[in-house]
Structures are given as C-alpha cells and as structure tokens.
Amino acid sequence: MAYGVVLRPDAETSRSLIELSHAIGDGHEPLMLLGEEAPPHLSVLHVDCAEDQTAGIVAATAAHRGRIFPATIIGLLYSVVPPGDYYVPTGGYYFGLEIVRSSELDALHQEFLGLGHTPLGLVDRDYRPHITLGMTAGPPSRPPFPKIPTGVVQLTMSSGPVGPFGTFPDLLD
C-alpha cells in the first residue's frame, strides 16, 4: 500500500490554497484540485509498504506531532507530466508551490527515508519539497499574482494512506 508522511498548513492557509487551486484549475479539465478529499500538504516521504508496517511509520511521526515546521515558498510552478507517471497515469498539467529545500525539511525527509520502506516519487538527492495545488488535463490558467502566497508557511506533521493523484483523503493528525 502507498503511505505517506506529510506536513499540513493551518485551516486558514489551507482554505486560501484550496481557493488558489480552483482559481487556476477550474474549467481546465481538472484531474485533481485541492479540497476535502485532497487537503493541501507538503510531502516528507511517500512509501510502498505492507499495511501492517504503517504502525511503525505512525510511531515515527509521534515525536514530531504538534511541532511547527516553517517552509519558505519559492514560487508557483507549472509543469507538463507525461503519461505513465505513478501519480498521474494519464499525464496532464501540474501546478503547485515550490518550497525551499531547507536543512530542516531535508533532515526530516532523510529520517523517514531511513526507516527502510520502498520510497515512491523523488527522494534523497532528488527530493523536491512542494505543495501540489492541482492537476488538469488541459493547460491551467494563471491566477492573479496577488493570490499567489509568498514568504513562510507554518506546517505540522500528519500521515496517512496515499489516495489518487498523491492526495491524502484520510490523514491522521
């Protein structure tokens, strides 16, 4: 099963990111936009593991629960995802907020990578912190620039099974 450790923004920031996701992706054949079943998050690590091994991951997150992780936004990125991608088998258009790979985020990524589960996605040297805003089948629009967040966002740890398009419909807080 695919399981992940993620960092989530507070409720107010989440609402603004959901609004931004829809401002960019609505009307462009959305494959995934942020919302209740796809909450905003920054992935620490996604892994493939047996269901009975998830308890060890949850236990490893316990030391970090309630801790605040600052993440600095670099900017908004758009990217074409070719067909055959693990998260988007049909291919499409990605848009999301790129985040500075700080030493704190990298150490957290390395800690969970060290648990030894089979990693999914970009890991280790290729780890690229980001907050996915959405995926569309058609080219997404550009939002009004004032709607694009800047600066530092505060995040807290969570984990859960990975859903369609790398979403987390059932996160454990």
Short mmCIF file of N, CA and C in Angstrom, two decimals:
data_model
loop_
_atom_site.label_atom_id
_atom_site.label_comp_id
_atom_site.label_asym_id
_atom_site.label_seq_id
_atom_site.Cartn_x
_atom_site.Cartn_y
_atom_site.Cartn_z
N MET A 1 0.84 -1.18 0.00
CA MET A 1 0.00 0.00 0.00
C MET A 1 0.88 1.24 0.00
N ALA A 2 0.41 2.29 -0.59
CA ALA A 2 1.13 3.56 -0.58
C ALA A 2 0.74 4.34 0.67
N TYR A 3 1.75 4.80 1.39
CA TYR A 3 1.53 5.51 2.65
C TYR A 3 2.47 6.71 2.68
N GLY A 4 2.05 7.79 3.32
CA GLY A 4 2.89 8.98 3.31
C GLY A 4 2.94 9.72 4.61
N VAL A 5 4.03 10.45 4.77
CA VAL A 5 4.23 11.38 5.87
C VAL A 5 4.23 12.77 5.23
N VAL A 6 3.39 13.65 5.75
CA VAL A 6 3.23 14.96 5.16
C VAL A 6 3.22 16.05 6.22
N LEU A 7 3.38 17.28 5.76
CA LEU A 7 3.26 18.46 6.61
C LEU A 7 2.08 19.27 6.08
N ARG A 8 1.21 19.69 6.99
CA ARG A 8 -0.02 20.40 6.60
C ARG A 8 -0.06 21.82 7.13
N PRO A 9 -0.61 22.74 6.34
CA PRO A 9 -0.80 24.11 6.83
C PRO A 9 -2.04 24.19 7.73
N ASP A 10 -2.15 25.30 8.44
CA ASP A 10 -3.32 25.52 9.29
C ASP A 10 -4.58 25.69 8.44
N ALA A 11 -5.73 25.74 9.09
CA ALA A 11 -7.03 25.78 8.39
C ALA A 11 -7.17 27.01 7.50
N GLU A 12 -6.76 28.18 7.97
CA GLU A 12 -6.89 29.40 7.17
C GLU A 12 -6.01 29.35 5.92
N THR A 13 -4.77 28.92 6.07
CA THR A 13 -3.87 28.79 4.92
C THR A 13 -4.40 27.73 3.97
N SER A 14 -4.91 26.63 4.51
CA SER A 14 -5.49 25.57 3.66
C SER A 14 -6.63 26.12 2.82
N ARG A 15 -7.51 26.90 3.43
CA ARG A 15 -8.63 27.48 2.67
C ARG A 15 -8.12 28.35 1.52
N SER A 16 -7.09 29.17 1.78
CA SER A 16 -6.59 30.04 0.72
C SER A 16 -5.92 29.22 -0.38
N LEU A 17 -5.25 28.12 -0.03
CA LEU A 17 -4.63 27.27 -1.05
C LEU A 17 -5.69 26.52 -1.87
N ILE A 18 -6.76 26.12 -1.23
CA ILE A 18 -7.87 25.48 -1.96
C ILE A 18 -8.48 26.47 -2.95
N GLU A 19 -8.68 27.70 -2.51
CA GLU A 19 -9.21 28.74 -3.42
C GLU A 19 -8.27 28.97 -4.60
N LEU A 20 -6.97 29.03 -4.34
CA LEU A 20 -5.99 29.22 -5.40
C LEU A 20 -6.01 28.04 -6.36
N SER A 21 -6.09 26.84 -5.84
CA SER A 21 -6.16 25.63 -6.67
C SER A 21 -7.31 25.72 -7.66
N HIS A 22 -8.47 26.14 -7.17
CA HIS A 22 -9.65 26.23 -8.03
C HIS A 22 -9.58 27.42 -8.98
N ALA A 23 -8.95 28.51 -8.54
CA ALA A 23 -8.79 29.67 -9.43
C ALA A 23 -7.94 29.30 -10.64
N ILE A 24 -6.98 28.41 -10.46
CA ILE A 24 -6.09 28.00 -11.54
C ILE A 24 -6.69 26.86 -12.36
N GLY A 25 -7.31 25.87 -11.69
CA GLY A 25 -7.70 24.64 -12.38
C GLY A 25 -9.13 24.52 -12.85
N ASP A 26 -10.06 25.24 -12.23
CA ASP A 26 -11.46 25.13 -12.66
C ASP A 26 -11.59 25.47 -14.14
N GLY A 27 -12.38 24.66 -14.84
CA GLY A 27 -12.62 24.90 -16.25
C GLY A 27 -11.52 24.41 -17.18
N HIS A 28 -10.55 23.69 -16.64
CA HIS A 28 -9.43 23.20 -17.45
C HIS A 28 -9.29 21.68 -17.34
N GLU A 29 -10.43 21.00 -17.32
CA GLU A 29 -10.47 19.54 -17.20
C GLU A 29 -9.69 19.06 -15.98
N PRO A 30 -10.12 19.45 -14.78
CA PRO A 30 -9.39 19.07 -13.57
C PRO A 30 -9.33 17.56 -13.38
N LEU A 31 -8.15 17.09 -13.06
CA LEU A 31 -7.95 15.71 -12.66
C LEU A 31 -7.91 15.63 -11.14
N MET A 32 -7.33 16.66 -10.51
CA MET A 32 -7.27 16.77 -9.07
C MET A 32 -7.11 18.23 -8.70
N LEU A 33 -8.00 18.70 -7.85
CA LEU A 33 -7.88 20.03 -7.26
C LEU A 33 -7.99 19.87 -5.75
N LEU A 34 -7.41 20.79 -5.02
CA LEU A 34 -7.45 20.70 -3.56
C LEU A 34 -8.87 20.82 -3.04
N GLY A 35 -9.13 20.15 -1.94
CA GLY A 35 -10.44 20.17 -1.29
C GLY A 35 -10.46 19.19 -0.14
N GLU A 36 -11.64 18.82 0.30
CA GLU A 36 -11.79 17.94 1.46
C GLU A 36 -11.08 16.60 1.29
N GLU A 37 -11.18 16.01 0.11
CA GLU A 37 -10.54 14.72 -0.15
C GLU A 37 -9.09 14.87 -0.59
N ALA A 38 -8.66 16.08 -0.82
CA ALA A 38 -7.29 16.36 -1.27
C ALA A 38 -6.77 17.59 -0.52
N PRO A 39 -6.49 17.44 0.78
CA PRO A 39 -6.04 18.60 1.55
C PRO A 39 -4.64 19.06 1.14
N PRO A 40 -4.37 20.36 1.25
CA PRO A 40 -3.04 20.86 0.95
C PRO A 40 -2.01 20.22 1.87
N HIS A 41 -0.85 19.88 1.32
CA HIS A 41 0.21 19.28 2.12
C HIS A 41 1.54 19.38 1.41
N LEU A 42 2.61 19.28 2.18
CA LEU A 42 3.96 19.15 1.67
C LEU A 42 4.41 17.74 2.04
N SER A 43 4.75 16.94 1.05
CA SER A 43 5.15 15.56 1.32
C SER A 43 6.57 15.49 1.87
N VAL A 44 6.72 14.74 2.96
CA VAL A 44 8.03 14.44 3.52
C VAL A 44 8.55 13.20 2.81
N LEU A 45 7.67 12.16 2.70
CA LEU A 45 8.04 10.94 2.00
C LEU A 45 6.79 10.10 1.77
N HIS A 46 6.69 9.51 0.59
CA HIS A 46 5.67 8.51 0.28
C HIS A 46 6.41 7.19 0.13
N VAL A 47 5.81 6.11 0.66
CA VAL A 47 6.45 4.79 0.57
C VAL A 47 5.44 3.74 0.16
N ASP A 48 5.97 2.63 -0.31
CA ASP A 48 5.17 1.45 -0.58
C ASP A 48 5.51 0.45 0.51
N CYS A 49 4.51 0.05 1.30
CA CYS A 49 4.77 -0.88 2.39
C CYS A 49 3.52 -1.71 2.66
N ALA A 50 3.72 -2.79 3.37
CA ALA A 50 2.59 -3.62 3.77
C ALA A 50 1.76 -2.85 4.81
N GLU A 51 0.48 -3.11 4.83
CA GLU A 51 -0.40 -2.39 5.74
C GLU A 51 0.03 -2.55 7.20
N ASP A 52 0.56 -3.72 7.55
CA ASP A 52 0.98 -3.93 8.94
C ASP A 52 2.26 -3.17 9.29
N GLN A 53 2.91 -2.54 8.32
CA GLN A 53 4.11 -1.75 8.58
C GLN A 53 3.80 -0.27 8.79
N THR A 54 2.57 0.14 8.55
CA THR A 54 2.24 1.56 8.70
C THR A 54 2.28 1.99 10.16
N ALA A 55 2.05 1.06 11.09
CA ALA A 55 2.10 1.42 12.52
C ALA A 55 3.48 1.95 12.89
N GLY A 56 4.53 1.40 12.30
CA GLY A 56 5.89 1.89 12.56
C GLY A 56 6.10 3.30 12.05
N ILE A 57 5.48 3.62 10.92
CA ILE A 57 5.60 4.98 10.37
C ILE A 57 4.83 5.96 11.27
N VAL A 58 3.63 5.55 11.68
CA VAL A 58 2.83 6.40 12.57
C VAL A 58 3.60 6.64 13.87
N ALA A 59 4.22 5.61 14.40
CA ALA A 59 5.00 5.76 15.63
C ALA A 59 6.17 6.73 15.43
N ALA A 60 6.81 6.67 14.27
CA ALA A 60 7.94 7.57 13.98
C ALA A 60 7.48 9.02 13.86
N THR A 61 6.24 9.23 13.46
CA THR A 61 5.73 10.61 13.35
C THR A 61 5.38 11.18 14.72
N ALA A 62 5.16 10.33 15.72
CA ALA A 62 4.70 10.78 17.04
C ALA A 62 5.63 11.82 17.65
N ALA A 63 6.92 11.65 17.46
CA ALA A 63 7.89 12.61 18.03
C ALA A 63 7.75 14.00 17.42
N HIS A 64 7.13 14.09 16.26
CA HIS A 64 7.03 15.37 15.55
C HIS A 64 5.63 15.99 15.63
N ARG A 65 4.67 15.28 16.17
CA ARG A 65 3.30 15.79 16.23
C ARG A 65 3.26 17.06 17.08
N GLY A 66 2.57 18.06 16.58
CA GLY A 66 2.45 19.33 17.28
C GLY A 66 3.60 20.28 17.03
N ARG A 67 4.67 19.82 16.46
CA ARG A 67 5.83 20.66 16.15
C ARG A 67 5.52 21.49 14.90
N ILE A 68 6.01 22.71 14.87
CA ILE A 68 5.81 23.60 13.72
C ILE A 68 7.05 23.56 12.83
N PHE A 69 6.82 23.33 11.55
CA PHE A 69 7.89 23.32 10.55
C PHE A 69 7.68 24.50 9.61
N PRO A 70 8.61 25.47 9.60
CA PRO A 70 8.48 26.57 8.65
C PRO A 70 8.94 26.13 7.26
N ALA A 71 8.22 26.58 6.25
CA ALA A 71 8.58 26.26 4.87
C ALA A 71 8.49 27.54 4.04
N THR A 72 9.56 27.85 3.34
CA THR A 72 9.62 29.08 2.55
C THR A 72 9.21 28.80 1.11
N ILE A 73 8.21 29.54 0.65
CA ILE A 73 7.70 29.38 -0.72
C ILE A 73 8.65 30.06 -1.69
N ILE A 74 9.03 29.32 -2.74
CA ILE A 74 9.86 29.87 -3.80
C ILE A 74 8.99 30.57 -4.83
N GLY A 75 7.92 29.91 -5.24
CA GLY A 75 7.02 30.47 -6.24
C GLY A 75 6.10 29.40 -6.79
N LEU A 76 5.31 29.79 -7.76
CA LEU A 76 4.34 28.91 -8.41
C LEU A 76 4.99 28.28 -9.63
N LEU A 77 4.86 26.94 -9.74
CA LEU A 77 5.44 26.21 -10.87
C LEU A 77 4.35 25.49 -11.64
N TYR A 78 4.47 25.53 -12.95
CA TYR A 78 3.62 24.75 -13.85
C TYR A 78 4.53 23.76 -14.55
N SER A 79 4.05 22.54 -14.75
CA SER A 79 4.86 21.53 -15.41
C SER A 79 3.97 20.53 -16.15
N VAL A 80 4.45 20.07 -17.29
CA VAL A 80 3.76 19.03 -18.04
C VAL A 80 4.20 17.68 -17.46
N VAL A 81 3.22 16.82 -17.15
CA VAL A 81 3.51 15.48 -16.64
C VAL A 81 3.20 14.50 -17.76
N PRO A 82 4.20 13.73 -18.22
CA PRO A 82 3.95 12.80 -19.33
C PRO A 82 3.11 11.61 -18.88
N PRO A 83 2.40 11.00 -19.81
CA PRO A 83 1.64 9.78 -19.48
C PRO A 83 2.56 8.71 -18.89
N GLY A 84 2.02 7.92 -17.97
CA GLY A 84 2.80 6.86 -17.35
C GLY A 84 3.35 7.23 -15.98
N ASP A 85 3.16 8.46 -15.54
CA ASP A 85 3.61 8.89 -14.23
C ASP A 85 2.88 8.07 -13.15
N TYR A 86 3.57 7.74 -12.06
CA TYR A 86 2.98 6.94 -10.99
C TYR A 86 1.72 7.61 -10.44
N TYR A 87 1.77 8.91 -10.19
CA TYR A 87 0.65 9.63 -9.58
C TYR A 87 -0.40 10.06 -10.60
N VAL A 88 0.01 10.28 -11.83
CA VAL A 88 -0.90 10.75 -12.88
C VAL A 88 -0.69 9.89 -14.11
N PRO A 89 -1.24 8.66 -14.11
CA PRO A 89 -1.00 7.73 -15.22
C PRO A 89 -1.39 8.28 -16.60
N THR A 90 -2.41 9.13 -16.64
CA THR A 90 -2.86 9.69 -17.92
C THR A 90 -1.98 10.83 -18.41
N GLY A 91 -1.16 11.37 -17.52
CA GLY A 91 -0.42 12.57 -17.84
C GLY A 91 -1.32 13.79 -17.65
N GLY A 92 -0.74 14.95 -17.71
CA GLY A 92 -1.52 16.16 -17.54
C GLY A 92 -0.63 17.34 -17.22
N TYR A 93 -1.21 18.31 -16.57
CA TYR A 93 -0.51 19.55 -16.22
C TYR A 93 -0.51 19.72 -14.71
N TYR A 94 0.67 19.79 -14.13
CA TYR A 94 0.85 20.01 -12.71
C TYR A 94 0.97 21.50 -12.45
N PHE A 95 0.44 21.95 -11.32
CA PHE A 95 0.73 23.29 -10.82
C PHE A 95 0.80 23.23 -9.30
N GLY A 96 1.80 23.90 -8.75
CA GLY A 96 1.98 23.87 -7.31
C GLY A 96 3.00 24.88 -6.83
N LEU A 97 3.11 24.96 -5.53
CA LEU A 97 4.04 25.88 -4.89
C LEU A 97 5.34 25.15 -4.59
N GLU A 98 6.41 25.65 -5.12
CA GLU A 98 7.72 25.07 -4.85
C GLU A 98 8.24 25.65 -3.53
N ILE A 99 8.90 24.81 -2.75
CA ILE A 99 9.35 25.17 -1.41
C ILE A 99 10.87 25.01 -1.33
N VAL A 100 11.53 25.91 -0.60
CA VAL A 100 12.98 25.81 -0.38
C VAL A 100 13.28 24.50 0.34
N ARG A 101 14.25 23.77 -0.16
CA ARG A 101 14.69 22.53 0.49
C ARG A 101 15.64 22.90 1.63
N SER A 102 15.05 23.26 2.75
CA SER A 102 15.84 23.68 3.91
C SER A 102 16.51 22.47 4.55
N SER A 103 17.50 22.74 5.39
CA SER A 103 18.17 21.64 6.09
C SER A 103 17.19 20.91 7.01
N GLU A 104 16.23 21.63 7.58
CA GLU A 104 15.24 21.01 8.47
C GLU A 104 14.32 20.07 7.69
N LEU A 105 13.83 20.51 6.53
CA LEU A 105 12.97 19.63 5.71
C LEU A 105 13.76 18.45 5.18
N ASP A 106 15.00 18.69 4.78
CA ASP A 106 15.83 17.60 4.28
C ASP A 106 16.11 16.57 5.36
N ALA A 107 16.41 17.02 6.57
CA ALA A 107 16.67 16.10 7.69
C ALA A 107 15.43 15.25 7.99
N LEU A 108 14.28 15.87 7.94
CA LEU A 108 13.03 15.14 8.17
C LEU A 108 12.82 14.09 7.08
N HIS A 109 13.05 14.47 5.83
CA HIS A 109 12.95 13.54 4.71
C HIS A 109 13.91 12.36 4.91
N GLN A 110 15.16 12.65 5.27
CA GLN A 110 16.16 11.61 5.46
C GLN A 110 15.80 10.69 6.63
N GLU A 111 15.23 11.26 7.68
CA GLU A 111 14.82 10.46 8.83
C GLU A 111 13.79 9.39 8.41
N PHE A 112 12.78 9.80 7.64
CA PHE A 112 11.75 8.84 7.24
C PHE A 112 12.23 7.92 6.12
N LEU A 113 13.12 8.40 5.29
CA LEU A 113 13.74 7.55 4.28
C LEU A 113 14.55 6.44 4.97
N GLY A 114 15.14 6.77 6.10
CA GLY A 114 15.94 5.82 6.86
C GLY A 114 15.14 4.69 7.50
N LEU A 115 13.81 4.78 7.48
CA LEU A 115 13.00 3.69 8.04
C LEU A 115 13.07 2.44 7.16
N GLY A 116 13.52 2.61 5.91
CA GLY A 116 13.79 1.46 5.06
C GLY A 116 12.67 0.96 4.18
N HIS A 117 11.57 1.69 4.10
CA HIS A 117 10.48 1.28 3.21
C HIS A 117 10.81 1.69 1.77
N THR A 118 10.20 1.04 0.81
CA THR A 118 10.43 1.36 -0.60
C THR A 118 9.84 2.74 -0.90
N PRO A 119 10.69 3.71 -1.25
CA PRO A 119 10.18 5.07 -1.48
C PRO A 119 9.46 5.19 -2.84
N LEU A 120 8.52 6.12 -2.88
CA LEU A 120 7.81 6.46 -4.11
C LEU A 120 8.14 7.91 -4.45
N GLY A 121 8.22 8.23 -5.72
CA GLY A 121 8.45 9.60 -6.14
C GLY A 121 9.92 9.99 -6.04
N LEU A 122 10.16 11.29 -6.03
CA LEU A 122 11.51 11.83 -5.99
C LEU A 122 12.01 11.82 -4.55
N VAL A 123 13.15 11.16 -4.32
CA VAL A 123 13.68 11.03 -2.97
C VAL A 123 15.17 11.29 -2.93
N ASP A 124 15.68 11.37 -1.70
CA ASP A 124 17.09 11.55 -1.42
C ASP A 124 17.62 12.80 -2.14
N ARG A 125 18.59 12.67 -3.03
CA ARG A 125 19.13 13.85 -3.74
C ARG A 125 18.07 14.57 -4.57
N ASP A 126 17.07 13.83 -5.04
CA ASP A 126 16.04 14.40 -5.91
C ASP A 126 14.83 14.92 -5.15
N TYR A 127 14.84 14.83 -3.83
CA TYR A 127 13.71 15.31 -3.03
C TYR A 127 13.47 16.78 -3.34
N ARG A 128 12.23 17.11 -3.66
CA ARG A 128 11.85 18.46 -4.06
C ARG A 128 10.58 18.85 -3.31
N PRO A 129 10.72 19.52 -2.16
CA PRO A 129 9.53 19.91 -1.40
C PRO A 129 8.61 20.82 -2.21
N HIS A 130 7.33 20.54 -2.15
CA HIS A 130 6.34 21.34 -2.87
C HIS A 130 4.96 21.08 -2.29
N ILE A 131 4.05 21.97 -2.59
CA ILE A 131 2.64 21.79 -2.25
C ILE A 131 1.89 21.75 -3.57
N THR A 132 1.43 20.56 -3.94
CA THR A 132 0.67 20.42 -5.18
C THR A 132 -0.65 21.16 -5.03
N LEU A 133 -0.96 22.01 -5.98
CA LEU A 133 -2.25 22.71 -5.99
C LEU A 133 -3.25 21.98 -6.87
N GLY A 134 -2.76 21.29 -7.91
CA GLY A 134 -3.69 20.56 -8.76
C GLY A 134 -3.04 19.96 -9.98
N MET A 135 -3.87 19.17 -10.65
CA MET A 135 -3.51 18.53 -11.92
C MET A 135 -4.71 18.70 -12.85
N THR A 136 -4.44 19.08 -14.08
CA THR A 136 -5.51 19.23 -15.06
C THR A 136 -5.13 18.50 -16.35
N ALA A 137 -6.16 18.12 -17.13
CA ALA A 137 -5.91 17.50 -18.42
C ALA A 137 -5.62 18.56 -19.48
N GLY A 138 -6.19 19.76 -19.31
CA GLY A 138 -5.94 20.88 -20.22
C GLY A 138 -5.04 21.89 -19.55
N PRO A 139 -4.36 22.75 -20.33
CA PRO A 139 -3.48 23.75 -19.74
C PRO A 139 -4.22 24.63 -18.73
N PRO A 140 -3.70 24.74 -17.50
CA PRO A 140 -4.36 25.55 -16.47
C PRO A 140 -4.16 27.04 -16.73
N SER A 141 -4.95 27.84 -16.04
CA SER A 141 -4.84 29.29 -16.19
C SER A 141 -3.82 29.85 -15.21
N ARG A 142 -3.52 31.13 -15.37
CA ARG A 142 -2.66 31.83 -14.43
C ARG A 142 -3.56 32.60 -13.47
N PRO A 143 -3.27 32.54 -12.18
CA PRO A 143 -4.10 33.27 -11.23
C PRO A 143 -3.65 34.73 -11.16
N PRO A 144 -4.49 35.58 -10.58
CA PRO A 144 -4.00 36.94 -10.31
C PRO A 144 -2.78 36.85 -9.38
N PHE A 145 -1.71 37.52 -9.71
CA PHE A 145 -0.47 37.41 -8.94
C PHE A 145 -0.65 37.68 -7.44
N PRO A 146 -1.51 38.61 -7.03
CA PRO A 146 -1.68 38.82 -5.58
C PRO A 146 -2.22 37.58 -4.83
N LYS A 147 -2.83 36.64 -5.53
CA LYS A 147 -3.35 35.43 -4.88
C LYS A 147 -2.27 34.39 -4.60
N ILE A 148 -1.10 34.54 -5.22
CA ILE A 148 -0.02 33.58 -5.04
C ILE A 148 0.68 33.88 -3.72
N PRO A 149 0.68 32.91 -2.79
CA PRO A 149 1.31 33.16 -1.49
C PRO A 149 2.83 33.29 -1.62
N THR A 150 3.39 34.06 -0.72
CA THR A 150 4.84 34.24 -0.65
C THR A 150 5.27 34.10 0.80
N GLY A 151 6.55 34.05 1.01
CA GLY A 151 7.07 34.02 2.37
C GLY A 151 7.06 32.63 2.98
N VAL A 152 6.87 32.59 4.29
CA VAL A 152 6.96 31.35 5.05
C VAL A 152 5.57 30.88 5.45
N VAL A 153 5.34 29.60 5.27
CA VAL A 153 4.10 28.97 5.71
C VAL A 153 4.47 28.02 6.85
N GLN A 154 3.61 27.96 7.87
CA GLN A 154 3.84 27.10 9.03
C GLN A 154 3.10 25.78 8.84
N LEU A 155 3.79 24.66 9.04
CA LEU A 155 3.22 23.34 8.77
C LEU A 155 3.36 22.43 9.99
N THR A 156 2.44 21.47 10.11
CA THR A 156 2.51 20.46 11.16
C THR A 156 2.41 19.07 10.56
N MET A 157 2.92 18.08 11.27
CA MET A 157 3.04 16.72 10.74
C MET A 157 1.74 15.94 10.80
N SER A 158 1.59 15.08 9.78
CA SER A 158 0.46 14.17 9.67
C SER A 158 0.91 12.99 8.83
N SER A 159 0.10 11.94 8.78
CA SER A 159 0.42 10.80 7.92
C SER A 159 -0.87 10.09 7.54
N GLY A 160 -0.79 9.26 6.50
CA GLY A 160 -1.96 8.50 6.09
C GLY A 160 -1.75 7.82 4.76
N PRO A 161 -2.73 7.03 4.35
CA PRO A 161 -2.65 6.34 3.07
C PRO A 161 -2.70 7.35 1.91
N VAL A 162 -1.91 7.07 0.89
CA VAL A 162 -1.90 7.92 -0.30
C VAL A 162 -3.10 7.57 -1.17
N GLY A 163 -3.86 8.59 -1.55
CA GLY A 163 -5.02 8.41 -2.42
C GLY A 163 -4.68 8.74 -3.86
N PRO A 164 -5.70 8.83 -4.71
CA PRO A 164 -5.47 9.15 -6.13
C PRO A 164 -4.72 10.47 -6.30
N PHE A 165 -3.81 10.51 -7.26
CA PHE A 165 -3.04 11.70 -7.61
C PHE A 165 -2.19 12.22 -6.45
N GLY A 166 -1.79 11.34 -5.53
CA GLY A 166 -0.96 11.76 -4.41
C GLY A 166 -1.71 12.54 -3.35
N THR A 167 -3.01 12.35 -3.27
CA THR A 167 -3.82 13.03 -2.27
C THR A 167 -3.82 12.25 -0.96
N PHE A 168 -4.38 12.84 0.06
CA PHE A 168 -4.46 12.20 1.37
C PHE A 168 -5.85 12.41 1.97
N PRO A 169 -6.83 11.62 1.49
CA PRO A 169 -8.19 11.80 1.99
C PRO A 169 -8.41 11.36 3.44
N ASP A 170 -7.48 10.58 4.01
CA ASP A 170 -7.66 10.06 5.37
C ASP A 170 -6.41 10.27 6.22
N LEU A 171 -6.05 11.52 6.45
CA LEU A 171 -4.86 11.82 7.23
C LEU A 171 -5.12 11.63 8.73
N LEU A 172 -4.08 11.19 9.44
CA LEU A 172 -4.11 11.07 10.90
C LEU A 172 -3.41 12.28 11.47
N ASP A 173 -4.11 13.06 12.27
CA ASP A 173 -3.48 14.24 12.89
C ASP A 173 -2.99 13.93 14.28
#
